PDB file of C-alpha atoms in Angstrom:
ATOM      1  CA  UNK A  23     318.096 224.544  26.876  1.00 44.00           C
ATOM      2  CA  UNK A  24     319.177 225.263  23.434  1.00 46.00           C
ATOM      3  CA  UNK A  25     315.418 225.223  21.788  1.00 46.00           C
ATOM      4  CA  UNK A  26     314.414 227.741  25.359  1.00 45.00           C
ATOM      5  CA  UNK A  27     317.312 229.784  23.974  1.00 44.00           C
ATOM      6  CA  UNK A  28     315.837 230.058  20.457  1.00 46.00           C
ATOM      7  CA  UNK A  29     312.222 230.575  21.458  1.00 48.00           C
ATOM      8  CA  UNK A  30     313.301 233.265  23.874  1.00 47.00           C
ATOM      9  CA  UNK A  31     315.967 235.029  21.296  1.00 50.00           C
ATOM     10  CA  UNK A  32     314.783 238.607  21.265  1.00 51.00           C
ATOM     11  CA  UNK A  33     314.680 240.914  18.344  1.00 51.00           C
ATOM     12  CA  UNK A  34     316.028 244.508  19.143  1.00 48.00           C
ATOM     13  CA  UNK A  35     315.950 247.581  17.225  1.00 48.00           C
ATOM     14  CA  UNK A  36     314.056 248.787  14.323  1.00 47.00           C
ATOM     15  CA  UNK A  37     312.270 246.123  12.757  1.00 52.00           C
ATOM     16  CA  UNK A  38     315.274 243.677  13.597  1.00 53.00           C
ATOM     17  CA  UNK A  39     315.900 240.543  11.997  1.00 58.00           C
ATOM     18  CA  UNK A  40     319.055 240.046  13.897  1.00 58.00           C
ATOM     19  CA  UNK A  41     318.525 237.606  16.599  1.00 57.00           C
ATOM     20  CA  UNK A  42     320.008 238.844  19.887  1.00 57.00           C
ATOM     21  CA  UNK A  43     320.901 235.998  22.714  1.00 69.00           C
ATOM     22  CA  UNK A  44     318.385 236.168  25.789  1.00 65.00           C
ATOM     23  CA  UNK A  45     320.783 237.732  28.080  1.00 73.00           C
ATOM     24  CA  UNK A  46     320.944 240.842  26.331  1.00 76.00           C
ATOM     25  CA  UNK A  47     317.081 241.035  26.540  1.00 78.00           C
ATOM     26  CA  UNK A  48     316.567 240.347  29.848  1.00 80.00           C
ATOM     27  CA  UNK A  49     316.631 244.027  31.072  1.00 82.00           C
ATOM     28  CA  UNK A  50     313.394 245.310  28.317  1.00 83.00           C
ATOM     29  CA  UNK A  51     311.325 242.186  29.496  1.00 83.00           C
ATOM     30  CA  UNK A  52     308.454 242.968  31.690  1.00 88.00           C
ATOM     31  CA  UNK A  53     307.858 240.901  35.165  1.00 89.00           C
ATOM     32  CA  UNK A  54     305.420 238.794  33.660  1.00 92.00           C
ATOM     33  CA  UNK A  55     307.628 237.738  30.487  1.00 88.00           C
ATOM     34  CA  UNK A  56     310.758 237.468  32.829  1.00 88.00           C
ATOM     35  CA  UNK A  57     308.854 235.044  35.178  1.00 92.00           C
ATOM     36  CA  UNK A  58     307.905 233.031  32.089  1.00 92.00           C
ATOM     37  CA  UNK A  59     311.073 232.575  30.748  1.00 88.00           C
ATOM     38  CA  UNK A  60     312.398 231.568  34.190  1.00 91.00           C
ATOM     39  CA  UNK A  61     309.660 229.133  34.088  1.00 95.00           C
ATOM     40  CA  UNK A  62     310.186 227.689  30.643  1.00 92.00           C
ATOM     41  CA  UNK A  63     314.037 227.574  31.366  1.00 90.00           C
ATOM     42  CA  UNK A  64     313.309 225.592  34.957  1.00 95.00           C
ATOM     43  CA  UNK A  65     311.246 223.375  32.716  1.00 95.00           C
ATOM     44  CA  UNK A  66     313.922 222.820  30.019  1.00 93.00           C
ATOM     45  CA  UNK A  67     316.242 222.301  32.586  1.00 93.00           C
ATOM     46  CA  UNK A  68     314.137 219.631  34.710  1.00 94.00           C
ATOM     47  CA  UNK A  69     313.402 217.759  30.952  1.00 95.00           C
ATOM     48  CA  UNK A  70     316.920 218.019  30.115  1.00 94.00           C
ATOM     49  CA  UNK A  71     317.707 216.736  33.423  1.00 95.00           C
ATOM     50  CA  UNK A  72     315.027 213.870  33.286  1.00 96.00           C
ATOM     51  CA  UNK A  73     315.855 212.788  29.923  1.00 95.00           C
ATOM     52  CA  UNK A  74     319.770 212.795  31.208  1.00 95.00           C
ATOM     53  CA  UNK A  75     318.475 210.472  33.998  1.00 96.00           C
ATOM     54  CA  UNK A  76     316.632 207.767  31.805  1.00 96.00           C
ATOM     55  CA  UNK A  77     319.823 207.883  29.634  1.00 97.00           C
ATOM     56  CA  UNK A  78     322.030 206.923  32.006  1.00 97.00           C
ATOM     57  CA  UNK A  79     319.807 204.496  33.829  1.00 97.00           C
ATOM     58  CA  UNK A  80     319.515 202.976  30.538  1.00 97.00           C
ATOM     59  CA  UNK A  81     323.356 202.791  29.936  1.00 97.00           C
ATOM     60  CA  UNK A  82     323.715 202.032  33.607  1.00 97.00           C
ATOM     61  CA  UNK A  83     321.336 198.992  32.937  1.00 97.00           C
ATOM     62  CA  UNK A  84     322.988 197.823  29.631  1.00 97.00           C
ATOM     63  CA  UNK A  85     326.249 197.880  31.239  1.00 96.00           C
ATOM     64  CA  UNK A  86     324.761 195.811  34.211  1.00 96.00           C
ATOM     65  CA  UNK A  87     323.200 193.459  31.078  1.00 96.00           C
ATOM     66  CA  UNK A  88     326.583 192.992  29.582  1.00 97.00           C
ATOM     67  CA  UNK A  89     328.778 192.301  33.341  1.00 96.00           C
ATOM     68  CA  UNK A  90     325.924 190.089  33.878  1.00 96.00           C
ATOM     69  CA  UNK A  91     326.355 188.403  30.847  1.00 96.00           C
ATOM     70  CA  UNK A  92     330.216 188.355  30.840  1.00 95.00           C
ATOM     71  CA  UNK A  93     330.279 186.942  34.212  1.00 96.00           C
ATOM     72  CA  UNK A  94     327.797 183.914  33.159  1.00 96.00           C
ATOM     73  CA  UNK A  95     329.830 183.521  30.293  1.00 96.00           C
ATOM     74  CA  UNK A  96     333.076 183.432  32.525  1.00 96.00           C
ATOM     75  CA  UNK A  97     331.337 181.291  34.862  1.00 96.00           C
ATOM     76  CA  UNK A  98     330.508 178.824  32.389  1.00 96.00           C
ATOM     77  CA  UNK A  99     333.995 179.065  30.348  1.00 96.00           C
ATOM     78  CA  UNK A 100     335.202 177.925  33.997  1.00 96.00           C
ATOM     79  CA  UNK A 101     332.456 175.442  34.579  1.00 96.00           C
ATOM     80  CA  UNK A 102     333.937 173.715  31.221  1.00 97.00           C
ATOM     81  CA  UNK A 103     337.566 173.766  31.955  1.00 97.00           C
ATOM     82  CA  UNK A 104     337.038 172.906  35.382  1.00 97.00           C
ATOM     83  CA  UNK A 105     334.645 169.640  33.611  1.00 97.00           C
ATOM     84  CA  UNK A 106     337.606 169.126  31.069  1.00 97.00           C
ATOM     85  CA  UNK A 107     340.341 169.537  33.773  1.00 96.00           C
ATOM     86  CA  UNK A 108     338.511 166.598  35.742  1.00 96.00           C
ATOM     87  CA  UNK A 109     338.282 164.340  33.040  1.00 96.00           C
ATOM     88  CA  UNK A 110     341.588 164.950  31.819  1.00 96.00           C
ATOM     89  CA  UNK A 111     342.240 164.055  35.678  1.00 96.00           C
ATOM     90  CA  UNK A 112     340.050 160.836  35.492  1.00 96.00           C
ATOM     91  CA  UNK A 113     341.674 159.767  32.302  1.00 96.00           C
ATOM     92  CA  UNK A 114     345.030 160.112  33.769  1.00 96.00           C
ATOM     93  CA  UNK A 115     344.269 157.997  36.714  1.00 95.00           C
ATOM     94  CA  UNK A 116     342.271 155.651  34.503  1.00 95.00           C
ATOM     95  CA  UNK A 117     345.770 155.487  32.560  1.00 95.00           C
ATOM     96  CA  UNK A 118     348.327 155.230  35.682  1.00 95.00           C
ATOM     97  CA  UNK A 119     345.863 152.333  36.766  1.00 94.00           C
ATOM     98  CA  UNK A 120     345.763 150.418  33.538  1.00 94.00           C
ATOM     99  CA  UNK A 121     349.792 150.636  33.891  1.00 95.00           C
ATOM    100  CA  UNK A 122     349.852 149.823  37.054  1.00 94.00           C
ATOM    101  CA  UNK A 123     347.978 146.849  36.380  1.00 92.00           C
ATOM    102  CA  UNK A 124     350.208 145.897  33.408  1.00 93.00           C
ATOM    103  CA  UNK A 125     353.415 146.676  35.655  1.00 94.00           C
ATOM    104  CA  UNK A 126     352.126 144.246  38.376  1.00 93.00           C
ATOM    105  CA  UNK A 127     350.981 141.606  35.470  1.00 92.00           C
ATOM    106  CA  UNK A 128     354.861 141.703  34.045  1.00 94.00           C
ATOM    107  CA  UNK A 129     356.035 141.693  37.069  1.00 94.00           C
ATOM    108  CA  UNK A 130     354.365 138.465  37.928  1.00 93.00           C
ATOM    109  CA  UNK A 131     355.505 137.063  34.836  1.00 94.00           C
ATOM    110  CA  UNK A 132     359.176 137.713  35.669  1.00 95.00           C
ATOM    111  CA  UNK A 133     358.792 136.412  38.883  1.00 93.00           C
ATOM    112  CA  UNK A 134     357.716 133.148  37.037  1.00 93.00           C
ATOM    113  CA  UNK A 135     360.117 133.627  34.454  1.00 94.00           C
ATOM    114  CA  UNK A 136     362.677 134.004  37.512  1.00 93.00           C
ATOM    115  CA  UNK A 137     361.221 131.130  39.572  1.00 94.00           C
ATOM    116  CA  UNK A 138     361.366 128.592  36.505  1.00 92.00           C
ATOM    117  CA  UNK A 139     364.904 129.490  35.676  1.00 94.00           C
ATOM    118  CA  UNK A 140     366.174 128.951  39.425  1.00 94.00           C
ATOM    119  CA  UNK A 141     364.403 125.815  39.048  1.00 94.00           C
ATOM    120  CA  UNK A 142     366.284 124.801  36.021  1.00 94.00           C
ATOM    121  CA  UNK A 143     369.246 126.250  37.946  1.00 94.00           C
ATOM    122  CA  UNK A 144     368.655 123.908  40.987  1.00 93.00           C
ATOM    123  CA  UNK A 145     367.826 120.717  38.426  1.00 94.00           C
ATOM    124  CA  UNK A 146     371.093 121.531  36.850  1.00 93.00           C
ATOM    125  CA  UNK A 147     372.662 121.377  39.585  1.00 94.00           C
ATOM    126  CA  UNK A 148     371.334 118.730  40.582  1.00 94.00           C
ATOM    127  CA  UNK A 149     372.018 116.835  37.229  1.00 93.00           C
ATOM    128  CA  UNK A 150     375.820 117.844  37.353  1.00 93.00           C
ATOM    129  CA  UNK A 151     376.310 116.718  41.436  1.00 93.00           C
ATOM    130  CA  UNK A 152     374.142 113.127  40.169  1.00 93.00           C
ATOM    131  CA  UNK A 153     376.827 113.189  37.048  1.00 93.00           C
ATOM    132  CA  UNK A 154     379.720 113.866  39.589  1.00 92.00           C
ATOM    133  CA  UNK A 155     378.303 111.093  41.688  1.00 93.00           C
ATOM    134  CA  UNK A 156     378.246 108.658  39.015  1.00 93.00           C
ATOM    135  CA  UNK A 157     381.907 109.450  37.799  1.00 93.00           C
ATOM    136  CA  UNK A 158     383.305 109.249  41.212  1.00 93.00           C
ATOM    137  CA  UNK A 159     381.667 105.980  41.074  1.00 93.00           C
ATOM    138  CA  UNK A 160     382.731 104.854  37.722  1.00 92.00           C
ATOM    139  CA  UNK A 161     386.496 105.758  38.853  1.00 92.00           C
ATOM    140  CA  UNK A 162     385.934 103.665  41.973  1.00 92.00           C
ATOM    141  CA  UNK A 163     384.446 100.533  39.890  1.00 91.00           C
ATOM    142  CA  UNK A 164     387.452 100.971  37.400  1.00 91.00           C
ATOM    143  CA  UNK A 165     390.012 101.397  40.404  1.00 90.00           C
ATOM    144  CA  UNK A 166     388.205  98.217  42.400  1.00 90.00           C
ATOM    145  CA  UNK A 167     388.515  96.418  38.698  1.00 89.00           C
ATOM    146  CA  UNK A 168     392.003  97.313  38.384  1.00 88.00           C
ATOM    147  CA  UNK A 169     392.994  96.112  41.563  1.00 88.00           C
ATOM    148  CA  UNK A 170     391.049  93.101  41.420  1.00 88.00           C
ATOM    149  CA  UNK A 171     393.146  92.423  37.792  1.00 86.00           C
ATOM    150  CA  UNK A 172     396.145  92.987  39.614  1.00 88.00           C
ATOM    151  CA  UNK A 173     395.324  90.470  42.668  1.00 87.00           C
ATOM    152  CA  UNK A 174     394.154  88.028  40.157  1.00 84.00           C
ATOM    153  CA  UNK A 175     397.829  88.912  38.005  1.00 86.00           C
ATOM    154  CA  UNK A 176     399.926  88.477  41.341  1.00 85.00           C
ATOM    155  CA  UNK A 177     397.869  85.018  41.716  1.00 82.00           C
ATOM    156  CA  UNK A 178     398.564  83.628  39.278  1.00 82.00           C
ATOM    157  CA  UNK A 179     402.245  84.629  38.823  1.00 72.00           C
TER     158      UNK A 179
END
């Protein structure tokens, strides 16, 4: 529009050298130089508004190229965490088994532990009643010894 403005710049007056804009020169133009300049500024316009188009269809289409490529990038940054999240997921179970394994293996091993000190608790036991046994019959010996000493005593006396 601006280059249609310069080609159609008019030059009034005595051998002018001023440049006058178009508007003011519309009224000494003849039919056939109006129509032309309505034709070159319809053109101008429709190239102006063609090369607007293709500019923004181009910007249009980069800015489609880069939400395309953000969103694949976004997709994939989520693909990974999502992959880390699950292994981080598998290695925690992986973990909680492996302890719940080791829990169940000491726990075993008290139970043994446990069981094989009752045992010694019940042998103990048993060892002190069989000692308690044996004294009461050591003090019945001594007592049937005694009094047998003392029947023998009152014999003879």
């Amino acid at each position: 529009s601006m280059q249609v403005s310069k080609y159609a710049s008019c030059h009034v007056g005595e051998g002018g050298t001023e440049p006058y804009e178009v508007s003011s020169c519309l009224r000494f133009m003849t039919d056939f130089a109006l129509n032309l300049y309505h034709q070159m500024l319809l053109y101008a316009n429709d190239v102006c508004n063609r090369l607007t188009n293709e500019m923004m269809e181009q910007q249009k289409e980069e800015t489609t190229l880069m939400l395309i490529k953000a969103s694949s990038a976004f997709v994939d940054l989520t693909r990974q965490q999502q992959m880390e999240a699950d292994l981080a997921q598998q290695d925690l179970l992986e973990a909680i088994s492996r302890n719940k394994v080791h829990l169940e293996e000491h726990q075993q091993q008290w139970e043994e532990v446990n069981q094989a000190r009752q045992m010694e608790l019940a042998r103990a036991q048993e060892a002190r009643e069989r000692a308690a046994e044996a004294r009461e019959r050591e003090v019945e010996a001594r007592e049937k010894a005694a009094l047998l000493a003392m029947q023998e005593i009152v014999e003879t006396n």
